[in-house]
Structure formats: C-alpha cells, structure tokens
XYZ file of C-alpha atoms in Angstrom:
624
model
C 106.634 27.571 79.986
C 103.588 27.660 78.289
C 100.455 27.691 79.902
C 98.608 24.579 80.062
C 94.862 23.976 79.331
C 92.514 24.021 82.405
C 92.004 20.581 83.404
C 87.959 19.918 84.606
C 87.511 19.726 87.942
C 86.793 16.234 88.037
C 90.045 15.044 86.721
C 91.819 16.908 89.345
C 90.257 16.593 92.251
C 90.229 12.278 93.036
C 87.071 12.894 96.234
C 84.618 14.071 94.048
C 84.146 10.332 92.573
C 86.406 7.040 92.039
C 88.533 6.906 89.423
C 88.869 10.511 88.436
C 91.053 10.187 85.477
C 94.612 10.996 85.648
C 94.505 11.737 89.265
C 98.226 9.837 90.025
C 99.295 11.781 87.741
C 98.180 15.291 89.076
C 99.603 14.095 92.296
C 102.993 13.625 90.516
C 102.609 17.088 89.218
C 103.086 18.877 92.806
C 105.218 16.203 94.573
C 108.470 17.390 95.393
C 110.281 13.847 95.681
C 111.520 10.822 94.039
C 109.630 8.862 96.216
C 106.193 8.912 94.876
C 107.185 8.661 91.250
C 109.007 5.174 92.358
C 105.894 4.149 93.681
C 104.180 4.358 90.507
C 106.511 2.557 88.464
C 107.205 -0.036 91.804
C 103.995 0.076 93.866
C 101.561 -1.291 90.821
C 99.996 -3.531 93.464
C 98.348 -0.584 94.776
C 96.965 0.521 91.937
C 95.815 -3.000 90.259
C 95.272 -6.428 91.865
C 98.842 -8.332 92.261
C 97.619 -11.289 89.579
C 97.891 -8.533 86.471
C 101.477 -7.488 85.996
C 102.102 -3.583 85.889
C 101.722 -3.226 81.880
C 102.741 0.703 82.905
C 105.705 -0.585 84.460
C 107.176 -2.831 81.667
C 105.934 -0.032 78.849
C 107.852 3.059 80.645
C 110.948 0.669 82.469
C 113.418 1.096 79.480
C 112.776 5.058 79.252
C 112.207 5.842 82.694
C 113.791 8.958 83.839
C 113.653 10.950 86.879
C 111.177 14.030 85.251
C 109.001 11.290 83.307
C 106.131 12.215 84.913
C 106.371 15.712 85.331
C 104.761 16.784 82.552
C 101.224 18.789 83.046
C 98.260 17.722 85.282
C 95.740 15.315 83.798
C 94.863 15.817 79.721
C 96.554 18.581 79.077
C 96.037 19.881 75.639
C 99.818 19.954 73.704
C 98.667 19.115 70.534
C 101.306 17.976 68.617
C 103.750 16.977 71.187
C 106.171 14.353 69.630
C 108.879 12.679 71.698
C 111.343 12.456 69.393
C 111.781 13.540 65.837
C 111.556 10.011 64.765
C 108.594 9.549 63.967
C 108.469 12.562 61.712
C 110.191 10.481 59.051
C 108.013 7.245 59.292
C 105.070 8.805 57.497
C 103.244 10.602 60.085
C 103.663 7.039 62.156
C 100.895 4.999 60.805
C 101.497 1.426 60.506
C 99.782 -1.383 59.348
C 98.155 -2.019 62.717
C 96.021 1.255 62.563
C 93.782 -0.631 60.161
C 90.605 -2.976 60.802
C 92.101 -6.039 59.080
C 91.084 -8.090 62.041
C 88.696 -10.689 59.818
C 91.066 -13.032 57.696
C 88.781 -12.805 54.778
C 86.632 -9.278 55.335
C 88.962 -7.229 52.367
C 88.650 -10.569 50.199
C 84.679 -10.062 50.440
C 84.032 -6.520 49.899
C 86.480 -7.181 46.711
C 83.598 -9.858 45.813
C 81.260 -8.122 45.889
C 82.345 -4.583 44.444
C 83.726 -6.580 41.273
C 80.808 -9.324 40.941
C 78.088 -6.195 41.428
C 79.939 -4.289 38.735
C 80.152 -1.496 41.529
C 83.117 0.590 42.727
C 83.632 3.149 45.581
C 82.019 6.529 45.695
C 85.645 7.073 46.448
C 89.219 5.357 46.606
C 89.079 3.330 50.111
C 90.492 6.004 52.420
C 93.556 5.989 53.871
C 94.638 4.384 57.088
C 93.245 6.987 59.164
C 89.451 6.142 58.190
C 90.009 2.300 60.095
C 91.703 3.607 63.405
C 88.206 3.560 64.807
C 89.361 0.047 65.492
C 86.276 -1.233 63.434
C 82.836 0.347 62.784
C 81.720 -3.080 64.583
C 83.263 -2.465 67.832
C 82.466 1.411 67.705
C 78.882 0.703 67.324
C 78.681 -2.004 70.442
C 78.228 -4.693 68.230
C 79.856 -8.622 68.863
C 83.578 -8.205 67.435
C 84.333 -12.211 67.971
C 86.559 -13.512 65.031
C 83.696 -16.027 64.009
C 81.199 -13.116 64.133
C 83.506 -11.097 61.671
C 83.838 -13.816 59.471
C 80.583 -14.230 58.549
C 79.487 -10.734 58.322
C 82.266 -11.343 55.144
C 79.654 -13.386 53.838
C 76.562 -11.685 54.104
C 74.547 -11.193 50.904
C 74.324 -7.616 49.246
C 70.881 -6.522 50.172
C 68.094 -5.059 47.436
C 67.676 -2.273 48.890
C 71.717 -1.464 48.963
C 71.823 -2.084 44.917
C 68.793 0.287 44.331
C 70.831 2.969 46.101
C 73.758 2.364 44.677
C 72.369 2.623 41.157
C 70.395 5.792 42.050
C 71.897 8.903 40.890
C 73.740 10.838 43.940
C 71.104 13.532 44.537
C 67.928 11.483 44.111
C 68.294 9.311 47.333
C 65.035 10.110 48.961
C 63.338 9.684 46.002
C 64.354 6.098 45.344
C 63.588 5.463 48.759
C 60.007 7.194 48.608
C 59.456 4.722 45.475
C 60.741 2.044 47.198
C 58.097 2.476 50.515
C 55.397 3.189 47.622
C 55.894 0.003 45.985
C 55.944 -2.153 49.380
C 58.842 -3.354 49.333
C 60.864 -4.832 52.487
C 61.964 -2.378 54.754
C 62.687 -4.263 57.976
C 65.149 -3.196 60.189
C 67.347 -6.331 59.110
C 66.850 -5.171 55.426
C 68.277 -1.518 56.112
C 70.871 -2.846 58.456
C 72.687 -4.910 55.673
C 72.601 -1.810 53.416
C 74.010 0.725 55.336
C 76.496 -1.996 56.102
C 77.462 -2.399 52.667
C 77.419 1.615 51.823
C 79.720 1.612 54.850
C 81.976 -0.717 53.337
C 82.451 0.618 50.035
C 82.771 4.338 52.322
C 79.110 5.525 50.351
C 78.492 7.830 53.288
C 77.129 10.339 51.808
C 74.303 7.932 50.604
C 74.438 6.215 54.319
C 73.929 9.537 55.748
C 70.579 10.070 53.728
C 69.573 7.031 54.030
C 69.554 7.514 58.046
C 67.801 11.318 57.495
C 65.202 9.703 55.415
C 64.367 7.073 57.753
C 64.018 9.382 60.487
C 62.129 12.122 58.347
C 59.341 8.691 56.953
C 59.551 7.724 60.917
C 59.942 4.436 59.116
C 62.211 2.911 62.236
C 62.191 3.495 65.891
C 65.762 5.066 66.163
C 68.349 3.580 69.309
C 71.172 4.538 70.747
C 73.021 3.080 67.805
C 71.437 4.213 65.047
C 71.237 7.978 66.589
C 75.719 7.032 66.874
C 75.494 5.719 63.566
C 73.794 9.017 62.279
C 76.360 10.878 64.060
C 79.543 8.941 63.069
C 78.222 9.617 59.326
C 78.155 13.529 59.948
C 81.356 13.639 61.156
C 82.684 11.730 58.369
C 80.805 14.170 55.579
C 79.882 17.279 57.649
C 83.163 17.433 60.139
C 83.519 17.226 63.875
C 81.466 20.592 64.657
C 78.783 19.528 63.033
C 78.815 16.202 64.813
C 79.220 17.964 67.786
C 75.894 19.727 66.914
C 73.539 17.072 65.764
C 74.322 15.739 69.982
C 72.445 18.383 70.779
C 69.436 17.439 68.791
C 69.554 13.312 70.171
C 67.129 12.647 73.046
C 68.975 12.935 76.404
C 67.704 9.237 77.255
C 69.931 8.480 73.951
C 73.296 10.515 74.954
C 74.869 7.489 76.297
C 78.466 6.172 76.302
C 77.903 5.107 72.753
C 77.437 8.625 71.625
C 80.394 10.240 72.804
C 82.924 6.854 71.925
C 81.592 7.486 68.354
C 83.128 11.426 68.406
C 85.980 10.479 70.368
C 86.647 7.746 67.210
C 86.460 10.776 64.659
C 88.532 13.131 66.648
C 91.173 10.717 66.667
C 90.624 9.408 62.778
C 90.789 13.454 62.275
C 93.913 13.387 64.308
C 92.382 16.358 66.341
C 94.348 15.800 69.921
C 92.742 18.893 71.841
C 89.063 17.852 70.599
C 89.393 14.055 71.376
C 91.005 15.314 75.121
C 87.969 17.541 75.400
C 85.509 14.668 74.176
C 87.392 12.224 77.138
C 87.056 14.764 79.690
C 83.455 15.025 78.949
C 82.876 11.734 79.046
C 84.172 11.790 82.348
C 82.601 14.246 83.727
C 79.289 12.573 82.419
C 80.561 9.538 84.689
C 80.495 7.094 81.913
C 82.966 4.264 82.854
C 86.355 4.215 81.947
C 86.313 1.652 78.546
C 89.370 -0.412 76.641
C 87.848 1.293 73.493
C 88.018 5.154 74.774
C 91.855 4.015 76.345
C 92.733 2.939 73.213
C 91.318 5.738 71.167
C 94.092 8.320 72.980
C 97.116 5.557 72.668
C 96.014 5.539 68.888
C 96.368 9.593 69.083
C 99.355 9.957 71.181
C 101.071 7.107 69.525
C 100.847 9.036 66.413
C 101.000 12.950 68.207
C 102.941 12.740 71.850
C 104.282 9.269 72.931
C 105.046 10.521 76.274
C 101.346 10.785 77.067
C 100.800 7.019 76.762
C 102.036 6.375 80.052
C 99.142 8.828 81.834
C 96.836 6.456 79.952
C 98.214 3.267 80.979
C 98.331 4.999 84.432
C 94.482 5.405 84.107
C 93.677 1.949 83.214
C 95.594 0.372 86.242
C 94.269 3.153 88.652
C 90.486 1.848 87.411
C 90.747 -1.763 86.323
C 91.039 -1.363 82.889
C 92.185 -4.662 80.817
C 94.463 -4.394 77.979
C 92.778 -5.353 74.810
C 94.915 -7.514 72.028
C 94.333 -3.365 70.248
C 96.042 -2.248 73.178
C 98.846 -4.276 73.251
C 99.362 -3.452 69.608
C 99.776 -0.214 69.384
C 102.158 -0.080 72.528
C 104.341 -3.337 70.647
C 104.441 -0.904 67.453
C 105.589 2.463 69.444
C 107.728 0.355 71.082
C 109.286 -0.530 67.038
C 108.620 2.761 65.561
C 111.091 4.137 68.439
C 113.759 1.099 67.959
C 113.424 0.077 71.034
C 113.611 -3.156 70.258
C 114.159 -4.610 74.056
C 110.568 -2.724 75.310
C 109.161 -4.411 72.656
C 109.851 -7.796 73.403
C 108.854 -6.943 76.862
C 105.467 -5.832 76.343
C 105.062 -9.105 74.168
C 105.864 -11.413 77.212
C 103.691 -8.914 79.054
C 101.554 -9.690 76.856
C 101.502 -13.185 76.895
C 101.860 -13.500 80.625
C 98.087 -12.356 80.983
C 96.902 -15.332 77.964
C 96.901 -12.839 75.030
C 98.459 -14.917 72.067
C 100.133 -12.593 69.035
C 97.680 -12.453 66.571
C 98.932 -12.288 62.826
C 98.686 -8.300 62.896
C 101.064 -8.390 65.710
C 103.413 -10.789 64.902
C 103.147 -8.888 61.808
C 104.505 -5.834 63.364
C 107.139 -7.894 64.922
C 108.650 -9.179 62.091
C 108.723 -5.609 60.396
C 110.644 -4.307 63.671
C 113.115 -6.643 63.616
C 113.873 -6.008 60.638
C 114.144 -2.845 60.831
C 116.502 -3.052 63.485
C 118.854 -5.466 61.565
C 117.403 -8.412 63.463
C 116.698 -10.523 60.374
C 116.750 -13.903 62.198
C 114.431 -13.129 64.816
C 112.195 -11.163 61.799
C 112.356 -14.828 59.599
C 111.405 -16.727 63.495
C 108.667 -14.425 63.323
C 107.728 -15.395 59.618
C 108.077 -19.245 60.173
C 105.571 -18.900 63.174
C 103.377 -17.645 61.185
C 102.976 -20.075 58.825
C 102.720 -22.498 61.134
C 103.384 -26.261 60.520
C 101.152 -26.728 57.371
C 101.585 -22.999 55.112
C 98.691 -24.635 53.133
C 96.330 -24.376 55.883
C 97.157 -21.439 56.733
C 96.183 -19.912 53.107
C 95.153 -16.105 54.716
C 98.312 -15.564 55.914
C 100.009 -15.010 52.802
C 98.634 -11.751 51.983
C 100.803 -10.927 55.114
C 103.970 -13.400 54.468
C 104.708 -11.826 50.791
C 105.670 -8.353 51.717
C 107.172 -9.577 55.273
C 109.853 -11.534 52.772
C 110.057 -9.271 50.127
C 111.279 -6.577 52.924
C 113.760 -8.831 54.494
C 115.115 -9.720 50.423
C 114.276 -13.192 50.232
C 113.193 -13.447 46.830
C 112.969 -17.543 46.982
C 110.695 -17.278 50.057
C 108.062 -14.856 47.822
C 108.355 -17.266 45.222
C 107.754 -20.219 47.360
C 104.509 -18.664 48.766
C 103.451 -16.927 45.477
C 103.237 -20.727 43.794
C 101.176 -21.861 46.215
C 98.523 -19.026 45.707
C 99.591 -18.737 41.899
C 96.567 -21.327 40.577
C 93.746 -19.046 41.724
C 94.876 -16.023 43.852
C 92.547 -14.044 46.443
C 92.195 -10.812 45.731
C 94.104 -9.733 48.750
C 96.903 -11.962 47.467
C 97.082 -10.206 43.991
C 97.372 -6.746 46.200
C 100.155 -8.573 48.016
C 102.343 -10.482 45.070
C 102.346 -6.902 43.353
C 103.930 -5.377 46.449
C 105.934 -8.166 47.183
C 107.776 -8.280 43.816
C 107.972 -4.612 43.201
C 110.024 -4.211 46.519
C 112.545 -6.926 45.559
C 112.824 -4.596 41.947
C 111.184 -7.331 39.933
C 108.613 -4.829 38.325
C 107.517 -7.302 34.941
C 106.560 -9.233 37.524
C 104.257 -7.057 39.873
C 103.169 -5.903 36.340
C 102.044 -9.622 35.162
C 100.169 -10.516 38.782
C 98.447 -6.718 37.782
C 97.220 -7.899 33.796
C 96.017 -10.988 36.289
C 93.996 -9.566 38.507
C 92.465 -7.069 35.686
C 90.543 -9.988 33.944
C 88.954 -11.270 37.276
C 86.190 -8.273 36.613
C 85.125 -6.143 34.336
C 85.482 -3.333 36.634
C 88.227 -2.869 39.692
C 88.093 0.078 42.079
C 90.664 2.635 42.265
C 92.354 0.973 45.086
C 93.610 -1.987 42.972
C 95.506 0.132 40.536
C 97.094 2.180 43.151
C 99.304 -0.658 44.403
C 101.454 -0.573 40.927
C 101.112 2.761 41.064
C 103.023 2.940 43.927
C 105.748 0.397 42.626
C 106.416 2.422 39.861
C 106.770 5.627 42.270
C 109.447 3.805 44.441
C 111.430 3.021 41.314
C 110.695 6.643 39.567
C 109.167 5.280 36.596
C 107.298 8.371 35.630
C 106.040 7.657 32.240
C 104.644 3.938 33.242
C 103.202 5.557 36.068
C 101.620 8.245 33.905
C 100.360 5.501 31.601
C 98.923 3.905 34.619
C 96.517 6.320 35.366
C 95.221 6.678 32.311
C 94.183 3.246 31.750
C 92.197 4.157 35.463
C 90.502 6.961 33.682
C 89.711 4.812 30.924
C 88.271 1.851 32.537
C 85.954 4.380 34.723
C 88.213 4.824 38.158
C 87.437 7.727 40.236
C 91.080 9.097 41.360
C 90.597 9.757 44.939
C 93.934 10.308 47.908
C 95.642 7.061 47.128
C 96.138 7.778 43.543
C 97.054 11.757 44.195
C 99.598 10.397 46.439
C 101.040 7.977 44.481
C 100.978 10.106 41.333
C 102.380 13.024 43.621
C 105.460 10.688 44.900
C 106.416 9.856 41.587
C 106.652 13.098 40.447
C 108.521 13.937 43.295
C 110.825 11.140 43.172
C 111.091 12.101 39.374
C 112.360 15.702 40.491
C 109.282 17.367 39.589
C 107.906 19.170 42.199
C 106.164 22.162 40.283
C 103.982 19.036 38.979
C 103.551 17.574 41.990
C 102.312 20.574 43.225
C 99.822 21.334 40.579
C 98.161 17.629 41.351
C 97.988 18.328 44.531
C 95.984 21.676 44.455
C 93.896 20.276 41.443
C 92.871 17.666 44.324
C 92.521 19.929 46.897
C 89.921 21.807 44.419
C 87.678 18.659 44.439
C 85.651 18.830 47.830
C 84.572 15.338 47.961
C 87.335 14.715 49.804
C 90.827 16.057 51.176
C 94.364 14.668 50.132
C 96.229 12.399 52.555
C 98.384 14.353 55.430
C 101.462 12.890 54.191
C 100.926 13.984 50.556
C 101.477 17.321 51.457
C 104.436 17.073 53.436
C 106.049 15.410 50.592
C 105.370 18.409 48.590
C 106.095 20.789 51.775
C 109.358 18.223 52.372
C 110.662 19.298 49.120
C 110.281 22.753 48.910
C 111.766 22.899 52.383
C 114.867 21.240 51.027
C 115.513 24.144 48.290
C 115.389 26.348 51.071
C 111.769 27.869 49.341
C 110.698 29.634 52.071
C 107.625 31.014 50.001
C 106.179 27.910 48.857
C 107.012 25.832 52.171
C 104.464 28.584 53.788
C 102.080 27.881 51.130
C 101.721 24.333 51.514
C 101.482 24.628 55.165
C 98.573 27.361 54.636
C 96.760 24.715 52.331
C 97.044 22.092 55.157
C 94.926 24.292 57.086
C 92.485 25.084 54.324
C 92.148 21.440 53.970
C 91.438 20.911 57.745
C 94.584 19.130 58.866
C 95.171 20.620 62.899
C 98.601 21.715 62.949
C 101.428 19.628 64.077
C 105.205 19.536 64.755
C 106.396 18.004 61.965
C 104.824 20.711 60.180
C 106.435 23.085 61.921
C 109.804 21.227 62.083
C 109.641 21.297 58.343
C 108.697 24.268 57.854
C 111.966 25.208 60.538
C 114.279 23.371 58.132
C 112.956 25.553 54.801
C 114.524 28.438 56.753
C 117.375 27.175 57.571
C 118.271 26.162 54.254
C 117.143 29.349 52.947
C 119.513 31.068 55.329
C 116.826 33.225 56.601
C 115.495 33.878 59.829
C 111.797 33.165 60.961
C 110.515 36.233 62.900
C 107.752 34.720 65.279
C 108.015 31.520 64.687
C 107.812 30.682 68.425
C 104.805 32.655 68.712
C 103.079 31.219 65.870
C 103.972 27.746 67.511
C 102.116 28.834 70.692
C 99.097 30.573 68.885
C 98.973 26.408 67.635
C 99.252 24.908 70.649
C 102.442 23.330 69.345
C 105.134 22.483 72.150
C 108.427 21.554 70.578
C 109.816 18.446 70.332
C 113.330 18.013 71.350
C 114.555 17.631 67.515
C 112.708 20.989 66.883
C 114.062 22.277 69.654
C 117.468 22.236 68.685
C 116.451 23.725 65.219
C 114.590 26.940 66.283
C 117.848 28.911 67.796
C 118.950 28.262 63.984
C 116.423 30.866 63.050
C 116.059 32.839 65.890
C 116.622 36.496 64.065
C 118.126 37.752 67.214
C 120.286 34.918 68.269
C 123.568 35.999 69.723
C 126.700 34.463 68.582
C 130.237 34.506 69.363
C 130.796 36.590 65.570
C 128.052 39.222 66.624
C 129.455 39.445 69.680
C 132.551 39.982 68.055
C 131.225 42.938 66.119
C 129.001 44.315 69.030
C-alpha cells in the first residue's frame, strides 16, 4: 500500500476539542472487530439525537460491506479515487444538479438583460463546474430563500455596470477614476448591483478590478465579504495559489469562516481533491464550525472523484449535528442514480422526506432521469406528472425541465403537448429547452425552426444560445450544418469560448475526424482567456486511445496538465486502454500513478496487469 497523507493532529486525536473531524472514522481504522463498524451503521443514536434518522445508515445500507470503512484515517489525500469505473463514462459525472438553477426564473433574467442591453459574455457561460459553488449567494453568506432569489432576477442593471461594460478591457480604472471625478453615485448599493451583474455574465476580470480599484481609491470600507469576494475573483482569474496568497494579505480580524468556504468552493469547482482536503483540515484546525456548505463542498468532490469517501462525510455531520441541506440530499439521490442503484435512491428520498424536505423540481428532476435510465419508464413518467402538478399552466417554469425529461423517455406527443402551450411567446429558457427536446427525439427542422425563433428576439445572443444546436447537430454527426453553425456565430459577433470547442470538437469526432478535432482543441488551448472543458479532452484522448495511439494519447494527457486539470483516474484508465490496444506495454505506469497520487480504481485495476511489461504468463512460463 501506498502511503497515506499525514492527517493534522486535530483530526486524529478526538480530546483535543469536540467534534474533531473524522474521528469515528480513525477509530475504525485500528479496530480489529466487526463490532464497532456495526455500531456505526446500527448505533446512529449515539452519534445524533434519535428524532433524525441515520442519513449515513440509509446512504451506505445497500453497499455495506465488511472492509467499508477501512479505508485511511480521516481526509486522506487519494486524489482521484473512483469507486467504480462507472462513472468514467458519464462525462466526468456532472449532472444537472451541479448547477445553481435554484431560482425558477434567474437564467430567464440574465437572458433579459444580456439581449435587451445589446451585451454578451466576456466569455461563453462556463461549464457546469463554475455553479458547483452551490450559488455565489450562499458562498458569500447572503439570504438564499426562494423569494429572495427571485427578485434578485429582477433587479435593474445598474449605471455604473453599463459604463464598465462598454469600457474597453484594459481601461477599467480609468472609467472608474472618471466616474468618481464626475460625482457620480458610488454607494455601496450602487457597486453591489454591478459586480452582481459582471458576476452574472462571468466579467471577472472586470469584477476583479473593480474590487482592486475600490480598495486602491479607499472608496469603501472593505468586510469580510467583500475581502471573500476579492478572493473568490482571484481564484477564478489568477488560480488557487494565488488565492491562497492574497489570504495572507486580508486583516486577521477578516480571516473568518467566510474566507476559507470561498477557497474550499474553488478547489472543488477546480476539481482539486488534495487542496480542498487541505483547505477543510485548515478550517478545522482554525476551529471554525463544522457547516452544511463546507459538507457539501467534499460530497460535490467525492461524488465526482471517490464515492467511497462520502460516507466519512456523512459520518462527520451526524458525529457534530450537521443537518442535511435539500443540496445535500441531492447530490447523494444523484450518486445514488449515477451508480444504478436505483433502490438507495429511493431510500434516501423517503429519508429525505421523513425529516420535511419536499423534492424540489431539480430533484425530482434527477429522479425522473434515473429511472429512466434504469428502464423504469413508469415510475420516470410518475415523476413527470408530479411535476406538473394539477394545472401544467400554472406551473409555466417547469417546462424548461419537462421538455427534455420527455424527449429522453421518447414521448414525442408529450413534447408537443408542452411545446404548444409555451409556443405563443416562449421564455428564453424554453427556446434552450424545445431545441434540445426535439433534437433528441431526431426531429432536427424542428430544433432548427424554435433556433430562427429565438434569433429574432435580439439583435444580439451570446454564445451559449447557439451552442445548444450545435450540440444537436454533433449527436446526429451533421458536420457541415454544424460547420455552418459557427460561422453564422462569428458573423453575428459570438466569442467561441469551451461550449462551442466542445461541441465543434464532438462533431468532428463523431464525424471520424480526430486530426481536426485535435487541431481545435490546441487552437483553444492557445487562447489563455480560458481553458477547454475536462471532458473535451478526453474525447480527443478517448479516441486516440481507441487506435491504440500510444503517442498522441500521452500528448493529450500532457496538455491536460499544461492546461491545469489535476490528474485523475479516468485519465489514467484511458490512457491504460491506449496501451492495450496498441499491444504495448507501459513501463512505470504504476509509478507514475503514485508520483499523482492516483490510487486505482477497481476497473483500472484489472487493466494494469494488461500492461505490466514483466507480467508472467502461463506462455512465458512455457518458454522460461
């Protein structure tokens, strides 16, 4: 065995201070019977109050096994422990849930107001990874109540935010200099609502001076939130180090909780598992209280990196009162699908609703998708009728959801039924949706009429709009009208940003291209605004892996690196597979796996003897 990362003192040792994190499970670590490990899955009432049902218990009752536990002691740091090779074909396991998405009509609003300002993104909006923060509302301590998000939809573009916006990139501070010259409003409320609408539309950059020039004018008395705010920006344009630097700088009486939940969010949007453990542990040792927030940070991580380590967090929350958020109980209802476990799933929803949590639409959501997934198509359509509850009508923000759900489970009449409904004056949200809808049930004219649609509701659509047929026409490998497609973006003024070099990349793929999808790629790794999506090379890497090219399998895992992706086992695994099919074997693979911090999964497991160059079989022994 490896050795494992030394665990802080504090996480080991439970009489230096209540709570220490993980403690159970250290004491699992060096107990030599059955006994105690029962008591953890049986004994919950000694770790929580009897009134909240063991959540532990009901997540880990249908995998239970008698080593479960016996994994490492406390936060260990196995980056990019999987367990299974599932998830390594799901698309790095993001799901829908990851997103913010929580407000019924936030997406419908920023749409209003990039096309009626005539404004798009500095970027594409970024993918999935950029919202598992939960939302920048929560991270930042502010009210997250449904009402609250609502009207924060509504909230009027600001002056200030449109002077910025028109500025060119690199003459921030002087717009803002002009703007104090000319006495114009600079409350705090003021400069609130435009770095809230730069945030939206993912301007950091422009955020980020806007926050330095503040500070530099002393033209607002900075708080624990704006010095987080500051710091979330840095490691958004600047990286995690950085961010880990400009700490340093903040007054101590400003290092609070706040601080450190707003690196722990970017570790785990960077999917970096050892530097969000670290971040945890700190946090601990700081004595900051155990949150829902920081919990669900690491189930957000392992969900995607090592599912086995959930349980060690839900073991933390019992052990110090932690309640399950409706976040929580999402992302262990969509492990629970992602791994077909179909039964777990239904258990953590009666879990669920046993301590008056309600599905929300996300969840049921998830459900439905599950189900189907699993073949369960009545239970899936159960799922869909609840949804729509008794008047569809009234329920007009659910169809952005209901679309797709159908369109997945074939029922063309369904998508038609709910597409009339919308069809007088559709939401923008709703165009997204009718366009996936119909180009999954293959009617492509279709998705391609609700697209000519929503292109005369403004003069000017961000990138993000024309992605969605985009990716129709990659699913059915319709090269040229993809081709075509992107053009008309470059025409109209679109800045092509990860969704499109994914999209465009897929379709060449899909097309049997791969030297072309290749050459996108690295012409968008040159442009150092910002990286390609994870899973756009691993299509690539996928590829070359299946042609047994061993050369240029290593050289897409090389540019991972370059573009700051922490390595992981499905890279490996993949990069295991280009070997085998090249018939060659991989000197030092295992070493290079260790030098990673990569512990392999049991799927990669049973690959690496494959291409062990000094395997013994019963041939060579033969010959021997």
């Amino acid at each position: 065995m490896w050795a494992l990362r030394r665990v802080p003192k504090p996480l080991r040792d439970t009489s230096i201070r209540t709570g220490a994190s993980f403690s159970a499970s250290a004491r699992l670590q060096t107990s030599n019977t059955v006994i105690e490990k029962n008591a953890i899955f049986s004994g919950s009432s000694q770790l929580v109050s009897d009134t909240c049902p063991s959540l532990l218990r009901f997540y880990c009752s249908t995998h239970a096994s008698s080593n479960f536990f016996v994994w490492r002691c406390g936060l260990s740091s196995q980056a990019g422990t999987e367990s299974s090779g599932e998830e390594d074909d799901l698309e790095d396991g993001f799901s829908e849930l990851e997103t913010a998405g929580n407000s019924e009509n936030k997406r419908d609003h920023i749409a209003k107001d990039e096309t009626e300002d005539g404004l798009d993104s500095d970027q594409e909006f970024s993918v999935d990874v950029e919202e598992t923060a939960s939302n920048e509302l929560e991270l930042f301590g502010a009210e997250t109540d449904v009402s609250d998000k609502k009207s924060s939809g509504r909230r009027t573009t600001s002056g200030l935010f449109k002077a910025l916006v028109s500025a060119p990139g690199l003459s921030i501070h002087k717009v803002l200099d002009k703007w104090l010259e000319e006495g114009k409003n600079l409350s705090r409320a003021e400069i609130s609502s435009a770095t809230l609408n730069l945030r939206k539309r993912r301007m950091y950059g422009r955020a980020l001076q806007l926050s330095e020039w503040l500070e530099m004018k002393q033209q607002l008395e900075f708080n624990e939130k704006d010095y987080a705010s500051r710091l979330d920006l840095i490691a958004k344009i600047r990286g995690l180090q950085k961010a880990e630097d400009y700490i340093q700088t903040i007054p101590k009486s400003f290092r609070g909780e706040i601080i450190y939940r707003t690196l722990l969010a970017n570790c785990v949007v960077s999917n970096n598992l050892k530097k969000a453990e670290e971040v945890f542990n700190k946090m601990k040792d700081l004595e900051f209280p155990s949150t829902a927030f920081a919990c669900n940070q690491l189930l957000l991580l392992y969900k995607r990196l090592d599912k086995k380590k959930i349980a060690d967090v839900l073991l933390l929350m019992e052990k110090e009162n932690v309640k399950p958020t409706l976040f929580t109980y999402r992302i262990l209802i969509d492990t629970k699908g992602l791994c077909n476990d179909i039964y777990g799933m239904d258990q953590i929803v009666e879990t669920m609703k046993a301590e008056g949590i309600e599905p929300d639409i996300q969840i049921q959501s998830v459900l439905a998708k599950h189900y189907a997934s699993a073949g369960q198509m009545e239970k899936a359509e159960e799922v869909l009728k609840a949804m729509e509850g008794d008047n569809i009508k009234e329920n007009r923000w659910v169809y952005r959801f209901l679309l797709p759900l159908y369109a997945g489970l074939g029922k063309a009449d369904e998508v038609e039924r709910i597409w009339k409904i919308c069809d007088s004056k559709p939401r923008f949200e709703e165009y997204l949706a009718g366009i996936e809808a119909w180009g999954k049930l293959g009617k492509i004219e279709k998705s391609e009429e609700i697209f000519e649609r929503l292109l005369k509701t403004s003069k000017k659509l961000p990138a993000r709009y024309y992605t969605h047929l985009l990716k129709v026409y990659s699913n059915h490998k319709m090269l040229e009208k993809g081709k075509d497609l992107v053009k008309r973006m470059a025409g109209n003024g679109c800045q092509i940003g990860p969704f499109t070099w994914d999209a465009l990349v897929k379709l060449h793929v899909e097309a049997g291209d791969v030297e072309k999808a290749d050459s996108i790629l690295q012409k968008a790794c040159q442009q150092n605004e910002i990286k390609p999506m994870f899973t756009t090379f691993m299509v690539v890497m996928e590829q070359y892996a299946r042609k047994g090219d061993i050369h240029n399998a290593e050289k897409m895992l090389h540019r991972m690196r370059q573009a700051g992706y922490v390595a992981r086992v499905s890279q490996f695994q993949t990069l295991v597979r280009a070997y085998i099919n090249a018939k060659a074997p991989a000197y030092g693979i295992r070493e290079r796996m260790k030098a990673d911090n990569i512990f392999p999964n049991k799927s990669l497991a049973a690959l690496l003897p494959q291409v062990d160059a000094f395997r013994r079989t019963s041939v060579s022994d033969l010959l021997d």
